Tab-separated table of C-alpha atoms in Angstrom:
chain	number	residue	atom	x	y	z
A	35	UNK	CA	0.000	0.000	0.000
A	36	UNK	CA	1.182	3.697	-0.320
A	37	UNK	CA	2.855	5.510	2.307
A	38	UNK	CA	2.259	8.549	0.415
A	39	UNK	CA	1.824	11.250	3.215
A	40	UNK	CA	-1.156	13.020	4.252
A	41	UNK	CA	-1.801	16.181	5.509
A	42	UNK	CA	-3.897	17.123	8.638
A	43	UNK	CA	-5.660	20.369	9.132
A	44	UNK	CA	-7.419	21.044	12.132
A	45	UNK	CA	-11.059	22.564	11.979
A	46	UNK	CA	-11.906	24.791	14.599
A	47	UNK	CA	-16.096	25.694	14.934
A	48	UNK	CA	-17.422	26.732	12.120
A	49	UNK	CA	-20.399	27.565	10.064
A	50	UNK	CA	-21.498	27.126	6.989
A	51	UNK	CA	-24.614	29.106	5.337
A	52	UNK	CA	-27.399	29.070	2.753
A	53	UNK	CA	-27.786	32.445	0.379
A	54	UNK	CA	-31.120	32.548	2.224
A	55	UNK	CA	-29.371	32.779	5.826
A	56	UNK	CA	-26.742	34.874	4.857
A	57	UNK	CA	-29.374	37.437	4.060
A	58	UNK	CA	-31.132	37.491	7.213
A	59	UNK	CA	-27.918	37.358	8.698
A	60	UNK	CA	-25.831	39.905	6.888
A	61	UNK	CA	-28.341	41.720	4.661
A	62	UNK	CA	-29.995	40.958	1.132
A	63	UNK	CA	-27.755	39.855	-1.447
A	64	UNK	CA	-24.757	40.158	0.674
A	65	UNK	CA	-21.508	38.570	-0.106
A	66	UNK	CA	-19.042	36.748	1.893
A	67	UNK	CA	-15.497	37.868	1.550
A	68	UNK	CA	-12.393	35.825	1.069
A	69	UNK	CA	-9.883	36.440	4.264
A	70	UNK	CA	-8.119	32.903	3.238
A	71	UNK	CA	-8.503	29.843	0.906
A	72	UNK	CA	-8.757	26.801	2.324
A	73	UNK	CA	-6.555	23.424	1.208
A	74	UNK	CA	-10.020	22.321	-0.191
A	75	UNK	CA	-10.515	23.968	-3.947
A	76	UNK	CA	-12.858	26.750	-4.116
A	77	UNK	CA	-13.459	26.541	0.211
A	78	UNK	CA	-12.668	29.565	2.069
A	79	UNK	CA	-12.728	31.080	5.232
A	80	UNK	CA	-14.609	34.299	4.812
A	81	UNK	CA	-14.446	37.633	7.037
A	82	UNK	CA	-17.710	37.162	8.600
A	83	UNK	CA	-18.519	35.777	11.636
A	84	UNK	CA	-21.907	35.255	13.707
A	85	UNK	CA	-22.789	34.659	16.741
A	86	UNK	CA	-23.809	31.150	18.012
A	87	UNK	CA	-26.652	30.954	20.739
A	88	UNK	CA	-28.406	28.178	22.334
A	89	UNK	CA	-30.254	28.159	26.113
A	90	UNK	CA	-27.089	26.818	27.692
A	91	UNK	CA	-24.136	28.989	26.274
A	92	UNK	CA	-22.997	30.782	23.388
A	93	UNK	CA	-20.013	31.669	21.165
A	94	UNK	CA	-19.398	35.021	20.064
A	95	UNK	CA	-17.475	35.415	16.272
A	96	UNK	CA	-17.506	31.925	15.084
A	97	UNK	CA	-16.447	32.501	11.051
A	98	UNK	CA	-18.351	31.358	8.075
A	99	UNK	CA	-16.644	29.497	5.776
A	100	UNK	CA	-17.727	29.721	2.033
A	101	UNK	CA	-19.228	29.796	-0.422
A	102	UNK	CA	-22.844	29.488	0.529
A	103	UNK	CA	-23.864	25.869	0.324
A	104	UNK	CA	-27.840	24.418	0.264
A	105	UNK	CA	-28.166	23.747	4.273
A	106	UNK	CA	-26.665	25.641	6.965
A	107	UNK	CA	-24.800	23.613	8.970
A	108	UNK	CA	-22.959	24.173	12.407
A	109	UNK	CA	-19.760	22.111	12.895
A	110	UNK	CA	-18.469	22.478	16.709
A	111	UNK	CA	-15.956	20.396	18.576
A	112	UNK	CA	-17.459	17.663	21.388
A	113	UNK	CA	-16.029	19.786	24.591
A	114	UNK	CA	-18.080	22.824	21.869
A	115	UNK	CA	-21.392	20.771	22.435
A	116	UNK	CA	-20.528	20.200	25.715
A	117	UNK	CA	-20.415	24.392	26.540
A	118	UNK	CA	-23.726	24.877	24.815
A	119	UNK	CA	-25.934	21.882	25.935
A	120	UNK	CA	-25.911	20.477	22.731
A	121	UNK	CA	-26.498	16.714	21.380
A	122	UNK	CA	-24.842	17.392	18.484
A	123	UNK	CA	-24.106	13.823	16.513
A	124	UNK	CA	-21.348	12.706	15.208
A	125	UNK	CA	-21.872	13.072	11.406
A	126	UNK	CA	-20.530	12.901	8.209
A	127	UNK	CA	-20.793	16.836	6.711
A	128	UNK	CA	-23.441	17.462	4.689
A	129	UNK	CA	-26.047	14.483	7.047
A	130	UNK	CA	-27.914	16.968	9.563
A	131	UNK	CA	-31.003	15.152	9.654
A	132	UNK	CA	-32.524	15.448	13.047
A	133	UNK	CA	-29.505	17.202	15.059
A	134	UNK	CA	-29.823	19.945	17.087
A	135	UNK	CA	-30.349	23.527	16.158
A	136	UNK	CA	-29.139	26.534	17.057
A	137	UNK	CA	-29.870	30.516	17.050
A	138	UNK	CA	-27.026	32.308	14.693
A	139	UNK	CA	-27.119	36.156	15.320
A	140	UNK	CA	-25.663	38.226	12.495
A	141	UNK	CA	-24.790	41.942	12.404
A	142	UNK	CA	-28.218	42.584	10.134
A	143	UNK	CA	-30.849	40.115	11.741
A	144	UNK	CA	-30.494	36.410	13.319
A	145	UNK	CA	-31.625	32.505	12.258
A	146	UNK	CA	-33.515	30.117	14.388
A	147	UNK	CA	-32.418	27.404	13.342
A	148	UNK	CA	-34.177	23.595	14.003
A	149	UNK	CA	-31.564	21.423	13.317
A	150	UNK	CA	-27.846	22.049	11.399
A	151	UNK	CA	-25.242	21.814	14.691
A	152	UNK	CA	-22.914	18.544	14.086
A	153	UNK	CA	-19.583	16.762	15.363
A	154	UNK	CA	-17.988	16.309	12.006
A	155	UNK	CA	-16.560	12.669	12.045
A	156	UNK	CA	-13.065	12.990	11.072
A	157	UNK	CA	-12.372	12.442	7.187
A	158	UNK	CA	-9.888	12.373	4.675
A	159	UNK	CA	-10.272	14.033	1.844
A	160	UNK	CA	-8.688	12.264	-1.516
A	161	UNK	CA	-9.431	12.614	-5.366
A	162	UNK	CA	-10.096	9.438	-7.137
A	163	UNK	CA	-6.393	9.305	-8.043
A	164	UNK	CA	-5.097	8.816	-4.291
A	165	UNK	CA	-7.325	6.276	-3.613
A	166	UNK	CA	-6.437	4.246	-5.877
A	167	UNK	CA	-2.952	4.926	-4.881
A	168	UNK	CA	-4.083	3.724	-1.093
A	169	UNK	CA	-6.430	1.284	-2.430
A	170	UNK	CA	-9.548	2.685	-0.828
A	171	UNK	CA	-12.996	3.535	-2.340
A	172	UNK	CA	-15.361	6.624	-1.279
A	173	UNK	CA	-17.188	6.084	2.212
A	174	UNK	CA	-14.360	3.647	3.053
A	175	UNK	CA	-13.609	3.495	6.915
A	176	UNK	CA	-9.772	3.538	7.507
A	177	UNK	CA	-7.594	3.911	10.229
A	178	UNK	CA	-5.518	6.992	10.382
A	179	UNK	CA	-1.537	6.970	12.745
A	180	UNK	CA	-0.446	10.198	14.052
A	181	UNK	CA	3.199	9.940	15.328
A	182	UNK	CA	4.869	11.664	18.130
A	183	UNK	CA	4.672	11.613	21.860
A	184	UNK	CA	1.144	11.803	22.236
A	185	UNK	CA	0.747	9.611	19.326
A	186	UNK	CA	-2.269	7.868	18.708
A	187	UNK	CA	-4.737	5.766	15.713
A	188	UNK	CA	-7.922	7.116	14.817
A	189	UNK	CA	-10.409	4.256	14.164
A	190	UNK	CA	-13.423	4.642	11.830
A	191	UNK	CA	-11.813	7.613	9.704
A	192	UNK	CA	-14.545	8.080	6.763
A	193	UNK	CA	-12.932	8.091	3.203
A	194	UNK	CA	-13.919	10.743	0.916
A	195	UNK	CA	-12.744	10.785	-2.226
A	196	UNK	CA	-14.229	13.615	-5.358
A	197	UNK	CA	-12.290	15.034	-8.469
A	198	UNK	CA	-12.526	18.520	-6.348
A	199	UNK	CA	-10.674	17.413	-3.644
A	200	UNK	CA	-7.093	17.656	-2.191
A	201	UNK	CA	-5.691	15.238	-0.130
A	202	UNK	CA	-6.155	15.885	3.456
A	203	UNK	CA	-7.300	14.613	6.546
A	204	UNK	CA	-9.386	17.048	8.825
A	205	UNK	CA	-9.748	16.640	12.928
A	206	UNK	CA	-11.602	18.783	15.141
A	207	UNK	CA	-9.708	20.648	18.076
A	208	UNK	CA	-10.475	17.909	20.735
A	209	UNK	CA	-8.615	15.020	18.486
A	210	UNK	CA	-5.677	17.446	17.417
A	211	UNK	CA	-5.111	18.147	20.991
A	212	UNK	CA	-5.662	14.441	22.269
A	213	UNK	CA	-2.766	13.593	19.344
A	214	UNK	CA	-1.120	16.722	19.683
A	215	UNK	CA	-1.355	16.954	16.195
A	216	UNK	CA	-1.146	20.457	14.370
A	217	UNK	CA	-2.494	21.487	10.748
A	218	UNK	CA	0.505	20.912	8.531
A	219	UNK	CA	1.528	17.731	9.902
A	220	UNK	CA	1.889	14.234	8.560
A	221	UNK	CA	-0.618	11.267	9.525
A	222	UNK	CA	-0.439	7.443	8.181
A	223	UNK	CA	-3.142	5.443	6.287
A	224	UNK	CA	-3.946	2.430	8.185
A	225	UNK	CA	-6.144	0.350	5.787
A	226	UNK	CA	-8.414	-1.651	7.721
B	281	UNK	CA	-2.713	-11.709	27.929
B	282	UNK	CA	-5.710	-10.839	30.391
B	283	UNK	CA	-8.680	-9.228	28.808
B	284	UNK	CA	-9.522	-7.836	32.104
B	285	UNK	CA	-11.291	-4.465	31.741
B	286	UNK	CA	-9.703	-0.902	32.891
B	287	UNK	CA	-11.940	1.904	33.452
B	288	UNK	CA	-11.526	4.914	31.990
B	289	UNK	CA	-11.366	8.254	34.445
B	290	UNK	CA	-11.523	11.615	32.805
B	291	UNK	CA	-9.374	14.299	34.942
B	292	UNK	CA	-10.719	17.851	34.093
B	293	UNK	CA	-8.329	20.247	35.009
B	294	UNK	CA	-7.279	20.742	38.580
B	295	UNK	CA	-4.333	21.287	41.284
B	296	UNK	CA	-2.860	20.064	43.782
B	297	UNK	CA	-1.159	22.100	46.691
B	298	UNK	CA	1.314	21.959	49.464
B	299	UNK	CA	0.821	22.322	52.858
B	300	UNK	CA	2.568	25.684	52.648
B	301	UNK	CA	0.486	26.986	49.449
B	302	UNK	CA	-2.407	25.875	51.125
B	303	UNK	CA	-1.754	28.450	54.177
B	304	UNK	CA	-1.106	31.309	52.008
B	305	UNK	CA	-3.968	30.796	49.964
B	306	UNK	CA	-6.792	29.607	52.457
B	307	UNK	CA	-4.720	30.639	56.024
B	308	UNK	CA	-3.054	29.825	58.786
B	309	UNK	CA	-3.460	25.978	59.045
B	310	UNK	CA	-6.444	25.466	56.726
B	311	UNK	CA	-7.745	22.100	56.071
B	312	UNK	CA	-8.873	20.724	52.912
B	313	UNK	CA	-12.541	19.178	53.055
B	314	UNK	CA	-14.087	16.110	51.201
B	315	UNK	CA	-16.085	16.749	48.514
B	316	UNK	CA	-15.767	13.422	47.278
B	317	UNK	CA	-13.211	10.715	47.166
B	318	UNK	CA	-11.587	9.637	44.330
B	319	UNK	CA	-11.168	6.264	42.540
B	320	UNK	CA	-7.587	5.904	44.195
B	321	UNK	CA	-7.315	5.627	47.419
B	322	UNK	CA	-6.754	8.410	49.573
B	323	UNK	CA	-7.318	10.816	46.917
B	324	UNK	CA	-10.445	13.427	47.074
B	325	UNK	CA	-11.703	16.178	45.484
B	326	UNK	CA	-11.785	18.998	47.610
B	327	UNK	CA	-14.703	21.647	48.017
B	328	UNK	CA	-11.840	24.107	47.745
B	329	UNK	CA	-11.229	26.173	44.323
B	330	UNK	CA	-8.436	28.950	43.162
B	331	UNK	CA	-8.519	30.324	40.337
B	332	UNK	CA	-5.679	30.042	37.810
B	333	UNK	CA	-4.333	32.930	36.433
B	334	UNK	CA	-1.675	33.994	33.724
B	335	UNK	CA	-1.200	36.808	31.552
B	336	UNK	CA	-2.398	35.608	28.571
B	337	UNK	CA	-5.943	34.160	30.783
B	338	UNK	CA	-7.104	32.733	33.724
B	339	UNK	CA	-9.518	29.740	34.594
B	340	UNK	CA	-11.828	30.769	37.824
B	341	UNK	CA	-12.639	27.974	40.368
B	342	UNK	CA	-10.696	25.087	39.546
B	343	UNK	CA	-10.665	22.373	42.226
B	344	UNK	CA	-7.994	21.180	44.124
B	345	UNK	CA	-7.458	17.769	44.562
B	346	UNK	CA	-6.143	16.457	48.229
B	347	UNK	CA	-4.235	15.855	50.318
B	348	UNK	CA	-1.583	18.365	50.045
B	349	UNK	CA	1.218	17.254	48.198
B	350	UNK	CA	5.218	18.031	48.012
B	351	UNK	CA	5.012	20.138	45.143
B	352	UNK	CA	1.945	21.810	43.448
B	353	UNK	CA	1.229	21.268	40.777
B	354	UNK	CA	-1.334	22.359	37.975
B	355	UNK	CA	-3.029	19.856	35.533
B	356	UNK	CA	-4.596	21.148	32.248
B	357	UNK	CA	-5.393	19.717	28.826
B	358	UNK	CA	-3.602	20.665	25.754
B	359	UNK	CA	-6.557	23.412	24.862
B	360	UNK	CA	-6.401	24.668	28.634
B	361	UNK	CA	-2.736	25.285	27.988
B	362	UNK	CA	-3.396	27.229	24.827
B	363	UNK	CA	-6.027	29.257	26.599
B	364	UNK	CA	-3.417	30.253	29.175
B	365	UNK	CA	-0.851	30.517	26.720
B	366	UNK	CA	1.196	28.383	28.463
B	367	UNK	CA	3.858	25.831	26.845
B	368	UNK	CA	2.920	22.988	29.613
B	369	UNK	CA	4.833	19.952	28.857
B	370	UNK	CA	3.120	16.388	28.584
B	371	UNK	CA	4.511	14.657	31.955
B	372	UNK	CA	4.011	12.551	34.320
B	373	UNK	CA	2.567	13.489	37.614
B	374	UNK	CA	4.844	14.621	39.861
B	375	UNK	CA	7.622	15.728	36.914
B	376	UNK	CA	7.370	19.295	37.195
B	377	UNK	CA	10.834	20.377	36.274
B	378	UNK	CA	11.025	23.294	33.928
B	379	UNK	CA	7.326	23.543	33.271
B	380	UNK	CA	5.556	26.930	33.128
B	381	UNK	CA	4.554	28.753	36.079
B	382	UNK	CA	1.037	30.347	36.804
B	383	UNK	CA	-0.438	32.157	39.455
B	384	UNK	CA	-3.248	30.862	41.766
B	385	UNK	CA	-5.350	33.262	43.638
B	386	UNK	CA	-7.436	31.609	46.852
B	387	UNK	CA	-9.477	33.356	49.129
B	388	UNK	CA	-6.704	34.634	51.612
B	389	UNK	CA	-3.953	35.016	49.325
B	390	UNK	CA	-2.282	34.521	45.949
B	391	UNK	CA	1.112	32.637	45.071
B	392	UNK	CA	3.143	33.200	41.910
B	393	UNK	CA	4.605	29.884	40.793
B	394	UNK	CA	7.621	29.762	39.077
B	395	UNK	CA	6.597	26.027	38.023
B	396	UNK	CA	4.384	23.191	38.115
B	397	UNK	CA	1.910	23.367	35.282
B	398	UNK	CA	1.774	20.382	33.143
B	399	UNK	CA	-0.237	18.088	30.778
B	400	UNK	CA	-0.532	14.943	32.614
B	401	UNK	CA	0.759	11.853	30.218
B	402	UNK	CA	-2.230	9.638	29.990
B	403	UNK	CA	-1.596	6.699	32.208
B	404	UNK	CA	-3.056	3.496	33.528
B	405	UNK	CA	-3.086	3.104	37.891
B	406	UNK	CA	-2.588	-0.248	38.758
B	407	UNK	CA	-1.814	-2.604	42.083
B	408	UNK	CA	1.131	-4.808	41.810
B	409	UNK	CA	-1.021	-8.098	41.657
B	410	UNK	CA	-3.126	-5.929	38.060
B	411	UNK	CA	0.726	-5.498	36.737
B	412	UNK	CA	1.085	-8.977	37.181
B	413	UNK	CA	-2.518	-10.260	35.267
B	414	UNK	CA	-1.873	-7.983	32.533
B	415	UNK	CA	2.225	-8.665	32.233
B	416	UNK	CA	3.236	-5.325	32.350
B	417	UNK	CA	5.276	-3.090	34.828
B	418	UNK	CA	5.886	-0.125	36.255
B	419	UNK	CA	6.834	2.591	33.427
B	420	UNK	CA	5.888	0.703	31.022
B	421	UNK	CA	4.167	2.059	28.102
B	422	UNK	CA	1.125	0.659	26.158
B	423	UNK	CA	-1.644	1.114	23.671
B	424	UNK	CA	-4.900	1.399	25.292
B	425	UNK	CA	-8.240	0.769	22.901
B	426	UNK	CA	-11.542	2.753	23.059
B	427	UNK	CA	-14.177	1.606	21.527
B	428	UNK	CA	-17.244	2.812	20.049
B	429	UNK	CA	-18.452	5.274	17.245
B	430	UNK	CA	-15.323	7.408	17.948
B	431	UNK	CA	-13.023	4.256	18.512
B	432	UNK	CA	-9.212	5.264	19.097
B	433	UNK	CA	-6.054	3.466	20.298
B	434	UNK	CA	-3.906	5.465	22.302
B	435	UNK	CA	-0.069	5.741	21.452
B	436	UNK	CA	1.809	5.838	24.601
B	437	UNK	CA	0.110	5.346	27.202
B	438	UNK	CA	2.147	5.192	30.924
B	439	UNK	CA	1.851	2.417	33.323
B	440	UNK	CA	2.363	3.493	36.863
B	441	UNK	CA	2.120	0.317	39.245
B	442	UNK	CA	1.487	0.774	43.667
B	443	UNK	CA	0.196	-1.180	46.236
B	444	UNK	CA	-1.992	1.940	46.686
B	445	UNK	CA	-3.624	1.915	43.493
B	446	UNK	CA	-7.324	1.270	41.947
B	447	UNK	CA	-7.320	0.192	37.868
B	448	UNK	CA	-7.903	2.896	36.603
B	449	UNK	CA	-7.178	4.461	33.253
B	450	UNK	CA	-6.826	8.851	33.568
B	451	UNK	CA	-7.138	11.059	30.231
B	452	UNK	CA	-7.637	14.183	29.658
B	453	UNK	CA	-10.748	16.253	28.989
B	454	UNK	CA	-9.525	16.143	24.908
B	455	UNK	CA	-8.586	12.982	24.889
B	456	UNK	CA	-11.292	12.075	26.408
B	457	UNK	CA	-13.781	13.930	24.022
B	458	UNK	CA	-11.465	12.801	20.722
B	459	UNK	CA	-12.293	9.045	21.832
B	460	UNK	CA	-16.052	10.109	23.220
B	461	UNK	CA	-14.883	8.426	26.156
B	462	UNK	CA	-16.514	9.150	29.499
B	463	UNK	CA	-16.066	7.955	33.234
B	464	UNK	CA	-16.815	4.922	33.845
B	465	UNK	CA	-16.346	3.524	30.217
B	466	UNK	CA	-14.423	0.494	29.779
B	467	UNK	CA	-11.246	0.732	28.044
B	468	UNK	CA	-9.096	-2.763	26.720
B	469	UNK	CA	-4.882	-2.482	27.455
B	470	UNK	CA	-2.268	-3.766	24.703
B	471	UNK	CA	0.598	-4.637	25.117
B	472	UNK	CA	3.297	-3.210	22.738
């Protein structure tokens, strides 16, 4: 099998938004602005930020990433869920089917929302080329070594693999800081 | 190799103190109280609290554990550490050396340390007759599995072996969250 390397980024909390949110939020026909691409083709982290509220807590300037995609979606970190009362599931991106909502206050109105706030479950993402490199198909569960002194292996690491995408593998803050593992660093392909 | 179960304890952050700390922080003579006892024996958390304080941030109210120890000594996770800004080492308990400093503020006084906040290296407790069962021993280090829908094996993971102990497996608050691993859960040792 390959020991090509892969790249880890860390995801902090994020949010992503429909066109229809983002005018409530920031005004009609309002566009988000680029502050920095992202590995992923086309994904960036925009300059705007909202607010995210529940009954239990709240977190003030979490940033949109772009563009605008067809469901707003909430990704937050387990100890994140934790701080606002949430059940958020662990989920694929994209699958918010009966999670937890959340209020998102913007500087021009604010969102009830009734579901949309998720755990992402870690992922690598891979175009069709690199997986057949690492012999591994889309929705393939893996497991994933990081190295160093708090080393660990990730079971059930979801495979994702699309023409669009560039090979990385993304954690949330709790599992980079479990694995003291940074954005930037290496991680191993364990095939299952 | 035994297939006996450990259970998993998740430490939140926390301090311990020494008899002289304690004085300056609570007075004269002060004695810790029970809040409630501990999985190892001896050990309790105490109703007392100090905050933790640094010039980058400060935690209010964290809990010190008791009884008073030889050193104090400040336990955080990774994400604590970043929140203080402090560059705490990963060590085990006890290993203080060269580790940051903080200050801790109790109700009578405040002391500035110039040590004694760490990360504490994930590590199983056992009893000499556990070491034994499991053929392991003291310093070793392991891989510890956790299963379930966030499934991990842990890299490096310290065994510390006393008369004095309960089995018991301590991780952090990330860790813990990275493997959705609570008190109480059972975790599987193996051996390297």
């Amino acid at each position: 099998m390959s020991t090509k390397k892969i790249t880890a980024g860390i995801s902090a909390r994020h949010v992503h938004v429909t066109r229809e949110h983002l005018d409530i939020l920031f005004g009609e026909g309002y566009q988000l602005t680029v502050k920095k691409d992202l590995s992923q083709p086309g994904q960036f982290a925009s300059n705007e930020q909202v607010d995210v509220v529940t009954e239990k807590g709240s977190f003030k300037g979490v940033r949109i990433l772009g563009p605008e995609r067809k469901n707003t979606q909430i990704e937050v970190s387990l100890s994140d869920a934790m701080k606002l009362g949430l059940k958020a599931p662990v989920r694929d991106s994209g699958d918010i089917k009966n999670s937890p909502g959340v209020k998102l206050v913007g500087p021009k109105g604010s969102v009830d929302l009734d579901e949309g706030a998720i755990v992402a479950m870690r992922h690598i993402h891979m175009t069709p080329a690199d997986a057949a490199e690492f012999g591994v198909s889309d929705k393939e569960v893996v497991q994933v070594r990081c190295g160093g002194e708090r080393g660990l292996i990730f079971d059930n690491v979801l495979i994702r693999v699309n023409e669009a995408f560039a090979l990385e593998m993304h954690l949330d803050t709790d599992e980079g800081n479990a694995a003291m593992c940074k954005t930037g660093d290496s991680v191993e392909l364990i095939k299952k």
